[in-house]
Amino acid sequence: MSTPVARFPRPAWPWSRSTARRWNCPRGSAPACPTARSRSNSVTAGPRRGRSPPAFVARGATCERGRGRYQIVSTQNHWSLEGRETIIREADKPAWDKYGDELKVKPDPIYGEPVISLNFAERLGELSHTPENRSIYDNPYNTSPDAPDAETLTKDHLGRPIPPQFSRGPQWGMTIDMSTCTGCGVCTIACQAENNIPVVGKREVAKGREMHWIRVDRYFLGDDLDHPEGLAYQPIACVHCENAPCEVVCPVNATVHDDEGLNAMVYNRCIGTRYCSNNCPYKVRRFNFFDYSQAKFKAGSPLTEAVGVEIPNENFIPPRLRKKLDEIQKMKMNPDVTVRGRGVMEKCTYCVQRINRARYELKLQDISPADMPDGFFQAACQQACPSQSIAFGNILDETSKVAEARKNGRSFGLLNYINTRPRTNHLLRVRNPNPKLRKPYDEPFHHGKHDDHGEGHGDDHGSDHGDSHGGDHGSDHGSDHGSDHGETHGAATKRRTLKLPVLGEVATVPTAQDLLMKHATGGLA
Amino acid sequence: MSSIHPDKVTAERLAGVQGGPQSPSVAGEPIGDGTLIEDPRVRAPLVLNDRSFGEVTDIVCGYTENKPGKWWLPAVLLCASVAGLLPLMIGFLVITGVGVWGLNNQVNWAWDITNFVFWIGSGHAGTLISAILCIFKQNWRTAVNRSAEAMTIFAVICAGIFPGIHVGRVWFAWFLFPIPNYNYIWPNFRSPLLWDVFAVSTYATVSLLFWYMGMIPDLATLRDRADRRLRLGTQAKNFPFLPFGSDHLRAYGYGVLSQGWRFSSRHWIRYETAYLLLAGISTPLVLSVHSIVSFDFATSVVPGWHTTIFPPYFVAGAIFGGFAMVLLLLIPARLLFPNFKDFLTLKHLETMAKIILVTGKMVGFAYSMEFFIAWYGGNAFELYAFLGNRVDPRLAPYWWAYWAMIFCNVVTPQVFWFRAMRTNPMVFWIVAAFVTGGMWFERFVIIVTSLHRGWLPGEWHMFYPTLVDIGTFVGSIGLFLMLFLLFLRFLPVFAIAELKAVLPQASPHPDHHEGDHGADDKVPHQDPINAAKGAH
């Protein structure tokens, strides 16, 4: 490799067209490719030199400083959690072993009586500091113990009363297990295929308009982007809040709550004020800024190819003529799901088309949907997930996987602190770090012991919780990082036997160096 | 002198053929144009140069009757061409999609709602001047109330454009209104956007009624003057190739608009009653409309938006920005129109500077309270909305917008502590320009900086405006200025009737010397009752 290394582009303003040049490395034109050269590309330039094998291996690649800028766009744009550990909650296995099954009864600070209990995951986050959502008004969306039928209301496993309108099945819910999630992102693709989600193209992704209904947020742990200490990822789709902030603010009632717990987006009523998306704390709502589904802005559309002429703005073509020319495009769509037009908001629907299909099937058998057997159908993301991290089904069905997963001490509602009451719970990730790499954190509720960093920083302090999370964490990470790192690095370089807790027992495993020594001394047994 | 048996001087004054009483003599030099009086016992004259009723009428009607200055036509043409940008941009937007703006799934509102709140806020000063100051019986308002109300109307027009066009499907914007439809669905009354629809449309309606109704006597004056010229044969020349001239158009146009106003006492009684009623209705609107607009933000869960200080903060900011905008328009008018300075005196400027200073301090207090409560409340997300989204240049990419806002809104009006600055029109205009820009930045900061970094860092995304964003805003500025220039030319710029009512010679109380200390009045005081009884 010749020096210097390939040049990285400066971050370019997204709409700057000059930066979005197309880079081709056509065969034979290697000299025209400014950033990278590979001799294997110059297939036509004379006889093959040496004995470099064909096709898959090439030698002699060089990197040269290029000219110009090339814009790279990504949907996973932010790498830092910014100290917001209530979003991605993690715990180390020792902490989970110690406290995982505990349910802490939380007294209501206003009325004094014990109201709900918090599981392990919720104790780690900010929910522990919010007062119980009680109202003096009888609001069907906000059932309180003072409501008329409060005593007769069923309560979930944490003692929270289930609002009366959600007490008859089926009530759809989901859990996403972040311990088994590998961050592969196939849920995003499956959802895209199932729901006719348009591909918006590079220019629009640069502006932040990708249409993925479920996305995997990826964060690097640690302080240094170049040397991250770990990776955390979290798939997020619409969590179908029981107390949805989006429903309140839509001026035309285009997003409403149905009686099975789904937050229903009504495309034909939506006029596109986008307030729902502003108010969604999870930012899972996707707006059709252009007519993405028909690819009707700028070049590259099948319509242009069909007509044969570059059409500057295809909105000028009358709709019926457009439809005629787009027949083939229709074949790639899922006929069970509509295609959204320009100016409407869309979001995850818990695959309502699959729910409805399942309901029809059961109706043909004269079975009530509340008695739907668990696993009768699957959501698209659930179906595609290779590690089966997503459980989806009727949460009132005690035998369903999703009900079981919700009872798990690892389950928490993302941002439930603002009382959205999400139906999709995330299960926190339990890490089992090798003690040689770092010391596992086993006291997650005791703030102040910053022996370790990154995971499981929860506590049940009072008022300074939020403040310390926001302000101090950056600095704490920095200071601990320095001290810890030196220590563990030093330890790792020494020859030590590793102690692994295997099945509860500690087994002594020799290091590679031990084995080599034994081999060298002929003592291999 | 008595009002029942007026002396000759008073009689002539009341008939409008003589100037008013002389300017009050003050201890020491009169400052400025004679209205900046140090002695608090002396009320400053509201109209300079001892204008009589007739002179007031002639001057103000002269703005519409005489040829405007050479500057007027080029200014209108320039503003009209800038305003022409607006329908082009809107057309492009509606045909192509909201994506022509720089919005994305994180920042769903940016310039569109910033402009909306900016314009609607600017309009509030007019209503305050007209309605609230009327109820407080602040007579100095008569110099600005007509123009300020006009500014309100035009600002509301510009404001109303933006919510209409910012929706993704403009052709369905009628869904917002609670009218019967075949889907049997009402709009969502829990939504602040719907409250906006009602608030802004109420505000527009009431402001328009108030402005128009207040103008009726003045329009009738213009009508009658044109009519008299027609009857006396001194009307303007006919237009080329047409059988009528501008006075015919005036008589007809103003005649229709004045709706048969006869200047009778009956009309005046009803006018005053209606005026007070509309002032009473408009007064709560000043407070409520912008509070409801602030609910667009305050009722959401977005950190940086969800604060209870927004309603009073927005209302104070609206008055602040609105006063600045009124003066941004009227101070050049002072220079460009003849005799304008007699009506809009330095005293008026000084009073309005004080209001700007007060509301500016309220706004500054609100800024600091927002930040303080974000810290004191212990909410990390809310605190980060300040530190990371706005204040800290190391963290916040929009820090320059926040600090521009602080400088323009909090720092620049502080010059008004000094009297020399308050009474200097050039300084005033510069400060007003800064404040107007600062208020735009305030709404930009509130909307964009809060949205671009929300709860989940994985979705943080920057916002960059596109040319269409900028063009739409510039076009709305052009529309506003064009409408205001047309107003200056074709409608009575001052409230003639009200202005005359606050002249000293209009006071019905003989003993109540409005600025007249009788120093030059040689007629001795007469007791009317005893005089009638013959006692001397």
mmCIF file of N, CA and C in Angstrom, chain A residues 261-337:
data_model
loop_
_atom_site.group_PDB
_atom_site.id
_atom_site.type_symbol
_atom_site.label_atom_id
_atom_site.label_comp_id
_atom_site.label_asym_id
_atom_site.label_seq_id
_atom_site.Cartn_x
_atom_site.Cartn_y
_atom_site.Cartn_z
ATOM 1 N N GLY A 261 -55.994 -2.444 21.396
ATOM 2 C CA GLY A 261 -54.735 -1.883 21.863
ATOM 3 C C GLY A 261 -53.836 -1.348 20.785
ATOM 4 N N LEU A 262 -54.283 -1.400 19.539
ATOM 5 C CA LEU A 262 -53.435 -0.886 18.467
ATOM 6 C C LEU A 262 -53.643 0.608 18.317
ATOM 7 N N ASN A 263 -52.557 1.304 18.062
ATOM 8 C CA ASN A 263 -52.687 2.684 17.649
ATOM 9 C C ASN A 263 -52.824 2.677 16.132
ATOM 10 N N ALA A 264 -54.006 3.030 15.677
ATOM 11 C CA ALA A 264 -54.328 2.858 14.261
ATOM 12 C C ALA A 264 -54.088 4.150 13.499
ATOM 13 N N MET A 265 -53.349 4.067 12.439
ATOM 14 C CA MET A 265 -53.096 5.233 11.606
ATOM 15 C C MET A 265 -54.062 5.184 10.435
ATOM 16 N N VAL A 266 -54.862 6.198 10.328
ATOM 17 C CA VAL A 266 -55.892 6.222 9.292
ATOM 18 C C VAL A 266 -55.395 7.076 8.148
ATOM 19 N N TYR A 267 -54.880 6.410 7.110
ATOM 20 C CA TYR A 267 -54.207 7.165 6.051
ATOM 21 C C TYR A 267 -55.136 8.108 5.333
ATOM 22 N N ASN A 268 -56.371 7.709 5.116
ATOM 23 C CA ASN A 268 -57.223 8.564 4.290
ATOM 24 C C ASN A 268 -57.730 9.782 5.042
ATOM 25 N N ARG A 269 -57.577 9.806 6.339
ATOM 26 C CA ARG A 269 -57.985 10.993 7.079
ATOM 27 C C ARG A 269 -56.805 11.939 7.304
ATOM 28 N N CYS A 270 -55.619 11.425 7.187
ATOM 29 C CA CYS A 270 -54.441 12.213 7.531
ATOM 30 C C CYS A 270 -54.259 13.348 6.540
ATOM 31 N N ILE A 271 -54.105 14.557 7.047
ATOM 32 C CA ILE A 271 -53.795 15.652 6.134
ATOM 33 C C ILE A 271 -52.331 16.051 6.219
ATOM 34 N N GLY A 272 -51.596 15.424 7.117
ATOM 35 C CA GLY A 272 -50.155 15.631 7.122
ATOM 36 C C GLY A 272 -49.665 16.843 7.874
ATOM 37 N N THR A 273 -50.263 17.146 9.023
ATOM 38 C CA THR A 273 -49.726 18.244 9.821
ATOM 39 C C THR A 273 -48.436 17.873 10.526
ATOM 40 N N ARG A 274 -48.185 16.595 10.704
ATOM 41 C CA ARG A 274 -46.939 16.088 11.265
ATOM 42 C C ARG A 274 -46.760 16.391 12.759
ATOM 43 N N TYR A 275 -47.805 16.795 13.398
ATOM 44 C CA TYR A 275 -47.673 17.047 14.834
ATOM 45 C C TYR A 275 -47.487 15.728 15.575
ATOM 46 N N CYS A 276 -48.132 14.670 15.054
ATOM 47 C CA CYS A 276 -48.010 13.370 15.713
ATOM 48 C C CYS A 276 -46.553 12.944 15.731
ATOM 49 N N SER A 277 -45.857 13.195 14.648
ATOM 50 C CA SER A 277 -44.461 12.790 14.589
ATOM 51 C C SER A 277 -43.606 13.635 15.505
ATOM 52 N N ASN A 278 -43.945 14.901 15.630
ATOM 53 C CA ASN A 278 -43.222 15.743 16.577
ATOM 54 C C ASN A 278 -43.422 15.263 17.990
ATOM 55 N N ASN A 279 -44.630 14.817 18.267
ATOM 56 C CA ASN A 279 -44.941 14.454 19.636
ATOM 57 C C ASN A 279 -44.553 13.030 19.989
ATOM 58 N N CYS A 280 -44.206 12.247 18.992
ATOM 59 C CA CYS A 280 -43.844 10.870 19.298
ATOM 60 C C CYS A 280 -42.460 10.863 19.924
ATOM 61 N N PRO A 281 -42.316 10.404 21.157
ATOM 62 C CA PRO A 281 -40.991 10.442 21.765
ATOM 63 C C PRO A 281 -40.045 9.410 21.177
ATOM 64 N N TYR A 282 -40.577 8.397 20.526
ATOM 65 C CA TYR A 282 -39.738 7.344 19.965
ATOM 66 C C TYR A 282 -39.351 7.649 18.527
ATOM 67 N N LYS A 283 -39.995 8.645 17.952
ATOM 68 C CA LYS A 283 -39.746 9.052 16.571
ATOM 69 C C LYS A 283 -39.841 7.866 15.623
ATOM 70 N N VAL A 284 -40.960 7.193 15.686
ATOM 71 C CA VAL A 284 -41.140 6.051 14.801
ATOM 72 C C VAL A 284 -42.085 6.362 13.668
ATOM 73 N N ARG A 285 -42.587 7.568 13.633
ATOM 74 C CA ARG A 285 -43.554 7.891 12.597
ATOM 75 C C ARG A 285 -42.840 8.384 11.366
ATOM 76 N N ARG A 286 -43.306 7.929 10.233
ATOM 77 C CA ARG A 286 -42.625 8.247 8.985
ATOM 78 C C ARG A 286 -43.589 9.005 8.088
ATOM 79 N N PHE A 287 -43.100 10.112 7.571
ATOM 80 C CA PHE A 287 -43.957 10.953 6.742
ATOM 81 C C PHE A 287 -43.576 10.801 5.282
ATOM 82 N N ASN A 288 -44.582 10.724 4.427
ATOM 83 C CA ASN A 288 -44.326 10.641 2.992
ATOM 84 C C ASN A 288 -44.100 12.047 2.460
ATOM 85 N N PHE A 289 -42.851 12.466 2.486
ATOM 86 C CA PHE A 289 -42.555 13.825 2.040
ATOM 87 C C PHE A 289 -42.784 14.004 0.552
ATOM 88 N N PHE A 290 -42.544 12.965 -0.181
ATOM 89 C CA PHE A 290 -42.860 12.977 -1.606
ATOM 90 C C PHE A 290 -43.704 11.753 -1.890
ATOM 91 N N ASP A 291 -43.999 11.577 -3.142
ATOM 92 C CA ASP A 291 -44.771 10.396 -3.526
ATOM 93 C C ASP A 291 -43.795 9.246 -3.659
ATOM 94 N N TYR A 292 -43.217 8.825 -2.540
ATOM 95 C CA TYR A 292 -42.146 7.836 -2.596
ATOM 96 C C TYR A 292 -42.587 6.532 -3.211
ATOM 97 N N SER A 293 -43.795 6.161 -2.925
ATOM 98 C CA SER A 293 -44.200 4.822 -3.337
ATOM 99 C C SER A 293 -44.218 4.659 -4.836
ATOM 100 N N GLN A 294 -44.427 5.730 -5.512
ATOM 101 C CA GLN A 294 -44.406 5.628 -6.957
ATOM 102 C C GLN A 294 -43.117 6.198 -7.519
ATOM 103 N N ALA A 295 -42.194 6.489 -6.653
ATOM 104 C CA ALA A 295 -40.880 7.004 -7.066
ATOM 105 C C ALA A 295 -41.040 8.169 -8.018
ATOM 106 N N LYS A 296 -41.849 9.103 -7.633
ATOM 107 C CA LYS A 296 -42.191 10.103 -8.614
ATOM 108 C C LYS A 296 -41.458 11.418 -8.431
ATOM 109 N N PHE A 297 -40.285 11.361 -7.923
ATOM 110 C CA PHE A 297 -39.569 12.625 -7.922
ATOM 111 C C PHE A 297 -38.208 12.394 -8.547
ATOM 112 N N LYS A 298 -37.880 13.153 -9.454
ATOM 113 C CA LYS A 298 -36.611 13.088 -10.158
ATOM 114 C C LYS A 298 -36.392 11.763 -10.857
ATOM 115 N N ALA A 299 -35.207 11.584 -11.344
ATOM 116 C CA ALA A 299 -34.982 10.549 -12.356
ATOM 117 C C ALA A 299 -34.978 9.139 -11.805
ATOM 118 N N GLY A 300 -34.970 8.195 -12.697
ATOM 119 C CA GLY A 300 -34.788 6.808 -12.310
ATOM 120 C C GLY A 300 -36.072 6.064 -12.094
ATOM 121 N N SER A 301 -37.180 6.646 -12.414
ATOM 122 C CA SER A 301 -38.425 5.935 -12.149
ATOM 123 C C SER A 301 -38.820 5.102 -13.348
ATOM 124 N N PRO A 302 -39.568 4.055 -13.092
ATOM 125 C CA PRO A 302 -40.033 3.223 -14.214
ATOM 126 C C PRO A 302 -40.900 4.010 -15.173
ATOM 127 N N LEU A 303 -41.508 5.061 -14.657
ATOM 128 C CA LEU A 303 -42.375 5.860 -15.520
ATOM 129 C C LEU A 303 -41.558 6.524 -16.608
ATOM 130 N N THR A 304 -40.418 7.069 -16.189
ATOM 131 C CA THR A 304 -39.555 7.711 -17.183
ATOM 132 C C THR A 304 -39.107 6.713 -18.218
ATOM 133 N N GLU A 305 -38.788 5.499 -17.733
ATOM 134 C CA GLU A 305 -38.330 4.501 -18.696
ATOM 135 C C GLU A 305 -39.454 4.104 -19.625
ATOM 136 N N ALA A 306 -40.641 4.035 -19.075
ATOM 137 C CA ALA A 306 -41.757 3.614 -19.930
ATOM 138 C C ALA A 306 -42.056 4.661 -20.986
ATOM 139 N N VAL A 307 -41.993 5.918 -20.586
ATOM 140 C CA VAL A 307 -42.335 6.975 -21.536
ATOM 141 C C VAL A 307 -41.181 7.257 -22.473
ATOM 142 N N GLY A 308 -39.971 7.070 -21.937
ATOM 143 C CA GLY A 308 -38.804 7.256 -22.799
ATOM 144 C C GLY A 308 -38.228 8.645 -22.766
ATOM 145 N N VAL A 309 -38.881 9.512 -22.029
ATOM 146 C CA VAL A 309 -38.411 10.891 -22.000
ATOM 147 C C VAL A 309 -38.223 11.265 -20.535
ATOM 148 N N GLU A 310 -37.196 12.039 -20.276
ATOM 149 C CA GLU A 310 -36.974 12.503 -18.902
ATOM 150 C C GLU A 310 -38.104 13.447 -18.502
ATOM 151 N N ILE A 311 -38.823 13.063 -17.481
ATOM 152 C CA ILE A 311 -39.942 13.914 -17.059
ATOM 153 C C ILE A 311 -39.488 14.716 -15.837
ATOM 154 N N PRO A 312 -39.493 16.028 -15.934
ATOM 155 C CA PRO A 312 -38.942 16.815 -14.830
ATOM 156 C C PRO A 312 -39.730 16.672 -13.525
ATOM 157 N N ASN A 313 -41.011 16.765 -13.638
ATOM 158 C CA ASN A 313 -41.792 16.595 -12.403
ATOM 159 C C ASN A 313 -42.984 15.731 -12.746
ATOM 160 N N GLU A 314 -42.937 14.527 -12.256
ATOM 161 C CA GLU A 314 -43.930 13.573 -12.729
ATOM 162 C C GLU A 314 -45.297 13.795 -12.136
ATOM 163 N N ASN A 315 -45.367 14.717 -11.216
ATOM 164 C CA ASN A 315 -46.696 15.045 -10.712
ATOM 165 C C ASN A 315 -47.540 15.722 -11.764
ATOM 166 N N PHE A 316 -46.919 16.168 -12.831
ATOM 167 C CA PHE A 316 -47.698 16.802 -13.878
ATOM 168 C C PHE A 316 -48.397 15.783 -14.777
ATOM 169 N N ILE A 317 -48.013 14.529 -14.663
ATOM 170 C CA ILE A 317 -48.689 13.492 -15.472
ATOM 171 C C ILE A 317 -50.001 13.177 -14.789
ATOM 172 N N PRO A 318 -51.066 13.101 -15.528
ATOM 173 C CA PRO A 318 -52.365 12.803 -14.900
ATOM 174 C C PRO A 318 -52.334 11.445 -14.227
ATOM 175 N N PRO A 319 -53.000 11.337 -13.079
ATOM 176 C CA PRO A 319 -52.876 10.110 -12.274
ATOM 177 C C PRO A 319 -53.267 8.847 -13.008
ATOM 178 N N ARG A 320 -54.296 8.901 -13.824
ATOM 179 C CA ARG A 320 -54.726 7.668 -14.455
ATOM 180 C C ARG A 320 -53.720 7.176 -15.486
ATOM 181 N N LEU A 321 -53.109 8.122 -16.139
ATOM 182 C CA LEU A 321 -52.084 7.714 -17.093
ATOM 183 C C LEU A 321 -50.887 7.116 -16.361
ATOM 184 N N ARG A 322 -50.568 7.723 -15.224
ATOM 185 C CA ARG A 322 -49.474 7.195 -14.420
ATOM 186 C C ARG A 322 -49.741 5.763 -14.016
ATOM 187 N N LYS A 323 -50.964 5.534 -13.580
ATOM 188 C CA LYS A 323 -51.313 4.193 -13.086
ATOM 189 C C LYS A 323 -51.129 3.164 -14.172
ATOM 190 N N LYS A 324 -51.533 3.525 -15.370
ATOM 191 C CA LYS A 324 -51.431 2.561 -16.470
ATOM 192 C C LYS A 324 -49.992 2.133 -16.667
ATOM 193 N N LEU A 325 -49.099 3.096 -16.563
ATOM 194 C CA LEU A 325 -47.713 2.793 -16.859
ATOM 195 C C LEU A 325 -47.024 2.097 -15.692
ATOM 196 N N ASP A 326 -47.680 2.039 -14.577
ATOM 197 C CA ASP A 326 -47.026 1.469 -13.401
ATOM 198 C C ASP A 326 -47.539 0.096 -13.053
ATOM 199 N N GLU A 327 -48.184 -0.590 -13.975
ATOM 200 C CA GLU A 327 -48.779 -1.890 -13.647
ATOM 201 C C GLU A 327 -47.747 -2.876 -13.126
ATOM 202 N N ILE A 328 -46.597 -2.834 -13.724
ATOM 203 C CA ILE A 328 -45.592 -3.813 -13.318
ATOM 204 C C ILE A 328 -45.115 -3.543 -11.905
ATOM 205 N N GLN A 329 -45.040 -2.285 -11.584
ATOM 206 C CA GLN A 329 -44.579 -1.960 -10.230
ATOM 207 C C GLN A 329 -45.479 -2.549 -9.170
ATOM 208 N N LYS A 330 -46.735 -2.700 -9.540
ATOM 209 C CA LYS A 330 -47.675 -3.190 -8.531
ATOM 210 C C LYS A 330 -47.354 -4.600 -8.111
ATOM 211 N N MET A 331 -46.708 -5.326 -9.000
ATOM 212 C CA MET A 331 -46.533 -6.743 -8.698
ATOM 213 C C MET A 331 -45.560 -6.966 -7.564
ATOM 214 N N LYS A 332 -44.784 -5.951 -7.246
ATOM 215 C CA LYS A 332 -43.858 -6.172 -6.135
ATOM 216 C C LYS A 332 -44.486 -5.849 -4.795
ATOM 217 N N MET A 333 -45.687 -5.353 -4.812
ATOM 218 C CA MET A 333 -46.311 -4.923 -3.562
ATOM 219 C C MET A 333 -47.091 -6.045 -2.919
ATOM 220 N N ASN A 334 -47.258 -5.959 -1.626
ATOM 221 C CA ASN A 334 -48.100 -6.872 -0.876
ATOM 222 C C ASN A 334 -49.544 -6.412 -1.044
ATOM 223 N N PRO A 335 -50.391 -7.263 -1.626
ATOM 224 C CA PRO A 335 -51.751 -6.785 -1.890
ATOM 225 C C PRO A 335 -52.584 -6.565 -0.642
ATOM 226 N N ASP A 336 -52.136 -7.110 0.486
ATOM 227 C CA ASP A 336 -52.915 -6.916 1.711
ATOM 228 C C ASP A 336 -52.706 -5.553 2.337
ATOM 229 N N VAL A 337 -51.728 -4.849 1.869
ATOM 230 C CA VAL A 337 -51.378 -3.588 2.526
ATOM 231 C C VAL A 337 -51.471 -2.474 1.501
#
